XYZ file of C-alpha atoms in Angstrom:
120
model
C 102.466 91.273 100.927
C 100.062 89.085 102.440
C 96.385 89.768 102.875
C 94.563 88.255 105.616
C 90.702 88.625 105.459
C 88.280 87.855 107.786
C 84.567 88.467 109.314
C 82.194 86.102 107.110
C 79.853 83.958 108.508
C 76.116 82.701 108.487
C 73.402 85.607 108.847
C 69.862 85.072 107.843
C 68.152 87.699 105.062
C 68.184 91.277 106.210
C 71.161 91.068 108.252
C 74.419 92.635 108.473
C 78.175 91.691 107.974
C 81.116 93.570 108.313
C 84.362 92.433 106.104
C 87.921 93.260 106.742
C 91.107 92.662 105.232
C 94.494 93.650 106.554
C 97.641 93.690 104.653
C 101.025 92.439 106.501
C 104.585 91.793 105.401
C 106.720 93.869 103.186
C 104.471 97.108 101.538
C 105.428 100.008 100.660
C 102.339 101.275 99.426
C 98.956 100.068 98.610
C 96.731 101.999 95.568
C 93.687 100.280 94.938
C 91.831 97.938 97.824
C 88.904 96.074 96.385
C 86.763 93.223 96.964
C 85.771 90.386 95.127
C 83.172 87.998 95.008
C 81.987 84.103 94.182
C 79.500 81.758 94.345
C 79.570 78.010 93.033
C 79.506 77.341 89.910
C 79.730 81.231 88.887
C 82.643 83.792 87.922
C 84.787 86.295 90.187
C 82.770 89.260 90.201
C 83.601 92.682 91.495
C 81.908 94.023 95.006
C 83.350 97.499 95.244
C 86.548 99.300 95.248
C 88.325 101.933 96.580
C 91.454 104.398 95.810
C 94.301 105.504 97.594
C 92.113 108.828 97.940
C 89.136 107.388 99.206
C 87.033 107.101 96.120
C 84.593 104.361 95.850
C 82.790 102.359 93.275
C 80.329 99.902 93.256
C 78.651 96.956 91.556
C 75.249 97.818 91.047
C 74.082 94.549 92.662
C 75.170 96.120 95.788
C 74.434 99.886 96.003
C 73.113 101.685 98.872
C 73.571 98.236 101.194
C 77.806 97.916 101.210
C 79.831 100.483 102.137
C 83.607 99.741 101.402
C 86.154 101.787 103.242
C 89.564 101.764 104.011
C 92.235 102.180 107.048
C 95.847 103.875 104.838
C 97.500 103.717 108.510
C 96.742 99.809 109.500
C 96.920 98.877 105.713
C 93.497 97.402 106.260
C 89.926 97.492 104.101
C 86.443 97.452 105.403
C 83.203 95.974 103.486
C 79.999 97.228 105.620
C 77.517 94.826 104.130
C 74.025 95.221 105.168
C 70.496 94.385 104.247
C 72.405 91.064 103.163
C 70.113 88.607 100.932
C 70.323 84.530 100.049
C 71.764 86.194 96.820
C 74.964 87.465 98.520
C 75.785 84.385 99.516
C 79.740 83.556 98.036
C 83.632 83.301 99.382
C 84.194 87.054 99.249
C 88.001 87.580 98.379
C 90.442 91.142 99.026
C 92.503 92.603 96.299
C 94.818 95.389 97.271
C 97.114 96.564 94.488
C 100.349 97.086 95.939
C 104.382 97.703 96.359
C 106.268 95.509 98.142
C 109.392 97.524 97.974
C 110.140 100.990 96.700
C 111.405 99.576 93.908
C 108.643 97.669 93.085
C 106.212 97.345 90.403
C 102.583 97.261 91.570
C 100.842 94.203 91.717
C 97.464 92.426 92.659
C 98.044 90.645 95.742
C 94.451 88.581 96.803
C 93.317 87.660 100.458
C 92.173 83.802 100.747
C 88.703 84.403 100.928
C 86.091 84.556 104.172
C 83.010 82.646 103.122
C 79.385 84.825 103.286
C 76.326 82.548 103.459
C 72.621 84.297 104.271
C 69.915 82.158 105.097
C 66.282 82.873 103.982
C-alpha cells in the first residue's frame, strides 16, 4: 500500500486548503483514514479521523474549520481545511489503516507528507 498525498501549499490567514490522499498498490481494505500533523520542533499530532463507516473525529484545535471525508471507491481521503491560521502551519501526513492482502493483518501505512504554511 502506498499513500500518495497531495494539495498543500502557501495561503495567507483566513484561507482555505483542501488535502487529499489516495491509496495505490496492493489493498484489500482500508478501516481507519486519518490525518496527521507537524510543525518544527513539535510532536505528530492528530488532525481528524475517519472510519470505514464514515464517522469522524476531531482535534479540538480544529473543529468547525476541517472537514475530513473519505472516497471507499477511489481509496482516497479528503481534509477540507478552512479558516486556516499561521498556527496550522506544519507537513500534514495520511494514515490509512489497512490490508494489503486478504490475508493480511492491518497495518498503519503513512503518506509522505504535503507541507501547509499560512501566512499572516
Amino acid at each position: 500500500v502506498q499513500l500518495q498525498a497531495s494539495g498543500g501549499g502557501l495561503v495567507q490567514s483566513g484561507g482555505s486548503l483542501r488535502l487529499t490522499c489516495a491509496a495505490s498498490g496492493s489493498i484489500f481494505s482500508i478501516n481507519e483514514m486519518a490525518w496527521y500533523r507537524q510543525a518544527p520542533g513539535k510532536e505528530r499530532e492528530l488532525v481528524a479521523r475517519i472510519s470505514s463507516r464514515g464517522g469522524t473525529s476531531y482535534s479540538d484545535f480544529v473543529k468547525g474549520r476541517f472537514t475530513i471525508s473519505r472516497d471507499t471507491g477511489k481509496n482516497t481521503s479528503y481534509l477540507q481545511m478552512n479558516s486556516l491560521t499561521p498556527d496550522d502551519t506544519a507537513t500534514y501526513y495520511c494514515n490509512f489503516y489497512a490490508r494489503a492482502r486478504i490475508l493480511d493483518i492491518f497495518r498503519a501505512y503513512w503518506g509522505q507528507g504535503t507541507q501547509v504554511t499560512v501566512s499572516s
